[in-house]
Short mmCIF file of C-alpha atoms in Angstrom, two decimals:
data_model
loop_
_atom_site.label_atom_id
_atom_site.label_comp_id
_atom_site.label_asym_id
_atom_site.label_seq_id
_atom_site.Cartn_x
_atom_site.Cartn_y
_atom_site.Cartn_z
CA UNK A 1 30.90 -35.35 2.38
CA UNK A 2 31.89 -31.95 0.96
CA UNK A 3 29.17 -32.22 -1.70
CA UNK A 4 26.62 -33.08 0.97
CA UNK A 5 27.57 -30.00 3.01
CA UNK A 6 27.29 -27.76 -0.06
CA UNK A 7 23.89 -29.22 -0.90
CA UNK A 8 22.65 -28.68 2.64
CA UNK A 9 23.90 -25.08 2.58
CA UNK A 10 22.07 -24.41 -0.69
CA UNK A 11 18.89 -25.90 0.72
CA UNK A 12 19.18 -23.65 3.76
CA UNK A 13 19.55 -20.58 1.56
CA UNK A 14 16.51 -21.57 -0.53
CA UNK A 15 14.47 -22.25 2.62
CA UNK A 16 15.32 -18.82 4.03
CA UNK A 17 14.37 -17.17 0.76
CA UNK A 18 11.05 -19.00 0.62
CA UNK A 19 10.34 -18.15 4.25
CA UNK A 20 10.80 -14.45 3.58
CA UNK A 21 8.97 -14.18 0.29
CA UNK A 22 11.31 -15.79 -2.25
CA UNK A 23 13.51 -12.77 -3.01
CA UNK A 24 14.85 -9.57 -1.51
CA UNK A 25 13.48 -6.13 -2.23
CA UNK A 26 15.85 -3.25 -2.86
CA UNK A 27 16.20 -0.81 0.05
CA UNK A 28 13.66 1.85 -0.83
CA UNK A 29 12.10 4.85 0.90
CA UNK A 30 8.83 5.66 -0.84
CA UNK A 31 5.61 7.62 -0.62
CA UNK A 32 2.13 7.39 -2.06
CA UNK A 33 0.83 10.41 -3.95
CA UNK A 34 -2.97 10.35 -3.87
CA UNK A 35 -4.07 13.72 -5.24
CA UNK A 36 -5.63 14.49 -8.61
CA UNK A 37 -2.89 16.88 -9.73
CA UNK A 38 0.84 16.20 -9.50
CA UNK A 39 2.06 19.48 -8.06
CA UNK A 40 4.77 19.74 -5.38
CA UNK A 41 5.48 22.69 -3.12
CA UNK A 42 8.80 23.50 -1.46
CA UNK A 43 7.92 21.60 1.75
CA UNK A 44 7.13 18.44 -0.18
CA UNK A 45 10.28 18.69 -2.29
CA UNK A 46 12.39 19.20 0.83
CA UNK A 47 10.74 16.15 2.42
CA UNK A 48 11.60 13.96 -0.58
CA UNK A 49 15.22 15.08 -0.44
CA UNK A 50 15.67 14.90 3.34
CA UNK A 51 14.28 11.37 3.66
CA UNK A 52 16.00 10.05 0.54
CA UNK A 53 12.74 9.11 -1.15
CA UNK A 54 13.52 7.26 -4.36
CA UNK A 55 10.07 6.02 -5.39
CA UNK A 56 6.63 7.65 -5.62
CA UNK A 57 3.55 5.45 -6.09
CA UNK A 58 1.34 7.94 -7.91
CA UNK A 59 -2.40 7.32 -8.31
CA UNK A 60 -3.06 7.76 -12.05
CA UNK A 61 -6.80 7.03 -11.98
CA UNK A 62 -9.48 4.86 -10.42
CA UNK A 63 -11.41 2.11 -12.18
CA UNK A 64 -15.07 2.06 -11.17
CA UNK A 65 -18.02 -0.07 -12.22
CA UNK A 66 -20.55 1.52 -14.58
CA UNK A 67 -23.49 0.13 -16.63
CA UNK A 68 -20.99 -0.19 -19.49
CA UNK A 69 -18.48 -2.10 -17.38
CA UNK A 70 -15.27 -0.97 -15.61
CA UNK A 71 -14.30 2.56 -16.60
CA UNK A 72 -11.54 5.03 -15.56
CA UNK A 73 -12.44 7.83 -13.19
CA UNK A 74 -10.71 10.80 -11.49
CA UNK A 75 -7.66 10.85 -13.74
CA UNK A 76 -4.63 12.76 -12.50
CA UNK A 77 -3.18 15.79 -14.28
CA UNK A 78 0.53 16.55 -14.36
CA UNK A 79 1.25 20.18 -13.55
CA UNK A 80 4.70 19.33 -12.21
CA UNK A 81 7.43 16.71 -12.37
CA UNK A 82 9.27 14.76 -9.71
CA UNK A 83 12.85 15.63 -8.80
CA UNK A 84 15.50 13.82 -10.82
CA UNK A 85 16.33 10.32 -9.62
CA UNK A 86 12.90 9.50 -8.17
CA UNK A 87 10.96 6.72 -9.88
CA UNK A 88 7.30 7.39 -10.67
CA UNK A 89 5.12 4.28 -10.35
CA UNK A 90 1.66 4.51 -11.96
CA UNK A 91 -0.83 3.23 -9.39
CA UNK A 92 -4.45 2.39 -10.14
CA UNK A 93 -7.22 1.85 -7.60
CA UNK A 94 -9.88 -0.63 -8.76
CA UNK A 95 -13.16 -0.89 -6.88
CA UNK A 96 -13.95 -4.42 -5.70
CA UNK A 97 -17.25 -4.64 -7.59
CA UNK A 98 -15.33 -4.42 -10.88
CA UNK A 99 -13.99 -7.88 -10.10
CA UNK A 100 -17.22 -9.76 -9.50
CA UNK A 101 -16.68 -11.23 -12.96
CA UNK A 102 -13.95 -11.35 -15.58
CA UNK A 103 -13.44 -8.48 -18.00
CA UNK A 104 -11.00 -9.89 -20.52
CA UNK A 105 -10.08 -6.59 -22.19
CA UNK A 106 -9.50 -4.68 -18.95
CA UNK A 107 -5.81 -5.53 -18.51
CA UNK A 108 -4.96 -4.49 -22.08
CA UNK A 109 -6.98 -1.26 -21.84
CA UNK A 110 -5.43 -0.33 -18.50
CA UNK A 111 -1.87 -0.93 -19.70
CA UNK A 112 -2.54 1.07 -22.87
CA UNK A 113 -4.05 3.96 -20.93
CA UNK A 114 -1.01 4.22 -18.67
CA UNK A 115 1.28 4.13 -21.71
CA UNK A 116 -0.69 6.90 -23.42
CA UNK A 117 -0.74 9.07 -20.28
CA UNK A 118 3.03 8.80 -19.95
CA UNK A 119 3.60 9.65 -23.60
CA UNK A 120 1.15 12.57 -23.54
CA UNK A 121 2.82 14.07 -20.47
CA UNK A 122 6.40 13.49 -21.59
CA UNK A 123 7.06 10.86 -18.93
CA UNK A 124 9.37 7.89 -19.27
CA UNK A 125 7.80 4.46 -19.85
CA UNK A 126 6.77 2.89 -16.56
CA UNK A 127 9.20 0.36 -15.13
CA UNK A 128 6.46 -0.77 -12.74
CA UNK A 129 2.69 -0.52 -12.29
CA UNK A 130 0.88 -1.03 -8.99
CA UNK A 131 -2.74 -2.13 -8.58
CA UNK A 132 -4.76 -1.35 -5.45
CA UNK A 133 -7.95 -3.34 -4.87
CA UNK A 134 -9.73 -4.49 -1.71
CA UNK A 135 -10.49 -7.89 -3.21
CA UNK A 136 -12.41 -10.47 -1.22
CA UNK A 137 -13.00 -14.23 -1.44
CA UNK A 138 -15.76 -13.49 -3.96
CA UNK A 139 -13.65 -11.33 -6.25
CA UNK A 140 -10.25 -12.98 -5.77
CA UNK A 141 -10.27 -15.34 -8.76
CA UNK A 142 -11.40 -12.77 -11.38
CA UNK A 143 -8.94 -10.28 -9.88
CA UNK A 144 -6.04 -12.74 -10.01
CA UNK A 145 -6.94 -13.58 -13.61
CA UNK A 146 -6.79 -9.85 -14.42
CA UNK A 147 -3.42 -9.53 -12.65
CA UNK A 148 -1.99 -12.50 -14.57
CA UNK A 149 -2.99 -10.90 -17.88
CA UNK A 150 -1.62 -7.50 -16.87
CA UNK A 151 1.62 -8.99 -15.58
CA UNK A 152 2.13 -10.75 -18.90
CA UNK A 153 1.62 -7.52 -20.83
CA UNK A 154 3.95 -5.56 -18.57
CA UNK A 155 6.60 -8.27 -18.52
CA UNK A 156 6.71 -8.26 -22.32
CA UNK A 157 7.58 -4.56 -22.09
CA UNK A 158 10.19 -5.14 -19.38
CA UNK A 159 8.05 -3.82 -16.52
CA UNK A 160 7.07 -5.18 -13.10
CA UNK A 161 3.65 -5.48 -11.48
CA UNK A 162 3.03 -4.95 -7.77
CA UNK A 163 -0.14 -4.90 -5.68
CA UNK A 164 -1.30 -3.59 -2.34
CA UNK A 165 -2.05 -6.28 0.24
CA UNK A 166 -4.56 -5.61 3.01
CA UNK A 167 -4.33 -7.45 6.31
CA UNK A 168 -7.32 -9.71 5.66
CA UNK A 169 -5.83 -10.66 2.28
CA UNK A 170 -2.80 -12.22 4.00
CA UNK A 171 -4.99 -15.24 4.78
CA UNK A 172 -5.56 -15.85 1.04
CA UNK A 173 -3.13 -17.28 -1.53
CA UNK A 174 -0.75 -14.58 -2.75
CA UNK A 175 -1.67 -12.75 -5.97
CA UNK A 176 0.32 -13.29 -9.21
CA UNK A 177 2.49 -10.16 -8.98
CA UNK A 178 6.18 -9.47 -8.48
CA UNK A 179 5.76 -8.14 -4.95
CA UNK A 180 3.22 -6.62 -2.58
CA UNK A 181 2.97 -3.59 -0.29
CA UNK A 182 1.27 -4.41 3.00
CA UNK A 183 -1.26 -1.68 3.85
CA UNK A 184 -0.95 -0.93 7.55
CA UNK A 185 -3.71 1.68 7.52
CA UNK A 186 -7.50 1.68 7.40
CA UNK A 187 -7.15 -1.39 9.60
CA UNK A 188 -10.22 -0.99 11.81
CA UNK A 189 -13.98 -0.66 11.83
CA UNK A 190 -15.00 3.03 12.08
CA UNK A 191 -18.02 1.98 14.16
CA UNK A 192 -15.68 0.90 16.98
CA UNK A 193 -13.92 4.24 17.42
CA UNK A 194 -15.80 5.17 20.62
CA UNK A 195 -15.50 3.55 24.05
CA UNK A 196 -18.33 1.13 24.89
CA UNK A 197 -19.79 1.25 28.40
CA UNK A 198 -22.23 -0.85 30.39
CA UNK A 199 -25.41 0.66 31.84
CA UNK A 200 -23.61 1.17 35.16
CA UNK A 201 -20.83 3.11 33.48
CA UNK A 202 -18.21 0.34 33.43
CA UNK A 203 -15.86 0.39 30.44
CA UNK A 204 -16.59 -2.70 28.34
CA UNK A 205 -14.38 -1.96 25.36
CA UNK A 206 -11.88 0.80 24.69
CA UNK A 207 -12.40 2.57 21.39
CA UNK A 208 -10.02 1.84 18.54
CA UNK A 209 -8.52 4.13 15.94
CA UNK A 210 -9.85 2.90 12.56
CA UNK A 211 -6.80 4.28 10.75
CA UNK A 212 -4.35 2.09 12.67
CA UNK A 213 -4.53 0.22 15.97
CA UNK A 214 -2.07 -2.50 16.92
CA UNK A 215 -4.93 -4.57 18.35
CA UNK A 216 -6.42 -4.80 14.86
CA UNK A 217 -3.06 -5.77 13.35
CA UNK A 218 -2.15 -8.41 15.95
CA UNK A 219 -4.39 -11.28 14.67
CA UNK A 220 -2.71 -11.14 11.25
CA UNK A 221 0.91 -11.20 12.42
CA UNK A 222 0.97 -14.99 12.23
CA UNK A 223 0.52 -14.89 8.45
CA UNK A 224 3.57 -12.75 7.75
CA UNK A 225 6.36 -15.28 8.18
CA UNK A 226 4.96 -17.76 5.67
CA UNK A 227 3.44 -15.39 3.13
CA UNK A 228 4.89 -16.40 -0.23
CA UNK A 229 5.16 -12.94 -1.82
CA UNK A 230 7.96 -10.40 -1.24
CA UNK A 231 6.50 -7.61 0.88
CA UNK A 232 7.12 -3.97 1.70
CA UNK A 233 5.08 -2.01 4.24
CA UNK A 234 3.03 1.20 4.08
CA UNK A 235 2.22 3.32 7.15
CA UNK A 236 -0.36 6.11 7.64
CA UNK A 237 0.61 9.72 8.20
CA UNK A 238 -2.76 11.21 7.26
CA UNK A 239 -5.74 12.40 9.24
CA UNK A 240 -9.17 10.87 8.70
CA UNK A 241 -11.98 13.37 9.23
CA UNK A 242 -15.60 12.22 9.59
CA UNK A 243 -18.84 14.00 10.40
CA UNK A 244 -21.31 12.07 12.56
CA UNK A 245 -24.63 13.73 13.41
CA UNK A 246 -23.08 17.12 12.73
CA UNK A 247 -20.06 16.47 14.95
CA UNK A 248 -16.57 16.54 13.43
CA UNK A 249 -14.54 13.41 14.38
CA UNK A 250 -10.80 13.37 13.62
CA UNK A 251 -8.66 10.23 13.57
CA UNK A 252 -4.90 10.78 13.72
CA UNK A 253 -2.51 7.99 14.64
CA UNK A 254 0.01 8.73 17.39
CA UNK A 255 3.61 8.39 16.30
CA UNK A 256 4.19 5.82 19.07
CA UNK A 257 1.41 3.64 17.66
CA UNK A 258 2.87 3.73 14.14
CA UNK A 259 6.31 2.78 15.43
CA UNK A 260 4.87 0.07 17.68
CA UNK A 261 3.14 -1.54 14.71
CA UNK A 262 6.31 -1.18 12.64
CA UNK A 263 8.33 -3.04 15.29
CA UNK A 264 5.68 -5.76 15.57
CA UNK A 265 5.48 -6.54 11.85
CA UNK A 266 9.23 -6.34 11.32
CA UNK A 267 9.75 -8.75 14.22
CA UNK A 268 7.72 -11.31 12.27
CA UNK A 269 9.27 -10.48 8.90
CA UNK A 270 12.49 -8.48 8.66
CA UNK A 271 12.02 -8.00 4.92
CA UNK A 272 9.44 -5.31 5.71
CA UNK A 273 12.33 -3.00 6.63
CA UNK A 274 13.56 -2.88 3.05
CA UNK A 275 10.66 -1.14 1.29
CA UNK A 276 8.97 1.45 3.50
CA UNK A 277 6.17 3.67 2.20
CA UNK A 278 4.15 6.43 3.85
CA UNK A 279 0.61 7.33 2.84
CA UNK A 280 0.53 9.99 1.57
CA UNK A 281 2.72 12.90 0.39
CA UNK A 282 1.09 16.16 1.42
CA UNK A 283 2.30 19.30 3.19
CA UNK A 284 -0.24 18.90 6.01
CA UNK A 285 0.82 15.31 6.60
CA UNK A 286 4.49 16.27 6.62
CA UNK A 287 3.83 18.89 9.29
CA UNK A 288 1.67 16.52 11.35
CA UNK A 289 4.68 14.57 12.66
CA UNK A 290 8.13 15.49 13.90
CA UNK A 291 11.04 14.93 11.53
CA UNK A 292 12.36 12.35 13.99
CA UNK A 293 9.16 10.31 13.57
CA UNK A 294 9.64 10.11 9.82
CA UNK A 295 13.28 9.21 10.31
CA UNK A 296 12.24 6.37 12.62
CA UNK A 297 9.65 5.11 10.11
CA UNK A 298 12.14 5.10 7.25
CA UNK A 299 15.13 3.77 9.21
CA UNK A 300 16.40 0.46 7.79
#
């Protein structure tokens, strides 16, 4: 009887782990850094310290499709270093059209380029690399093949591989990486930002913020509980500026909307409280919200 109870307890633990992604993520406050030069001012350094940021996902370069195949573009320069104790995670954005077919040397070339950049700039070897790609049903299989190759190369060097996960990608099988970061920004269609009215002036549809709107997140909440990959969450603190017919249109997400989405996703999957990322580190973004808003976003 005692053995049966122990076995049932172990099964319950395994079931809970599988339900919430298979493993726990370390409690981490993080930011994305998405500029082409790593250079921090006093406001940004104070922000990192005040909010106990211990990880920076830093965009190293993009990979774009050219007539000669996928090639690096917009490589970062390192004019500064991060404060001691903060992990720098090389992050690479790959355009979706690069993954319309397999490129068998891409994983090796990407890993080697990151290694060379770190050595050239006196940086420690990467303990983790993150890949950002808006893959679709068409590009998923070549992209997953690329991730499997890259993960093998990184694992041999003792490093992890993570990937961004967009809302629509939650409906697909999870990618072959160690964990994902759920992108809770750029969630809507920019064409739906304005209210839509009938000929008689009646409001047919209220406009939505394309950066983040809970109504765009809601249909995907049902996928969170059973998603098989450990997940963190990333929230927007930036402003999206567009020019339409000569008119400047600004999209900034209200703090209440960010926190409402945060509560909604964490209700479905508590693990999302453990790794919290904001996009992205910049003095203007820091000043856009009250300190209390950032504290609420990062609260575990």
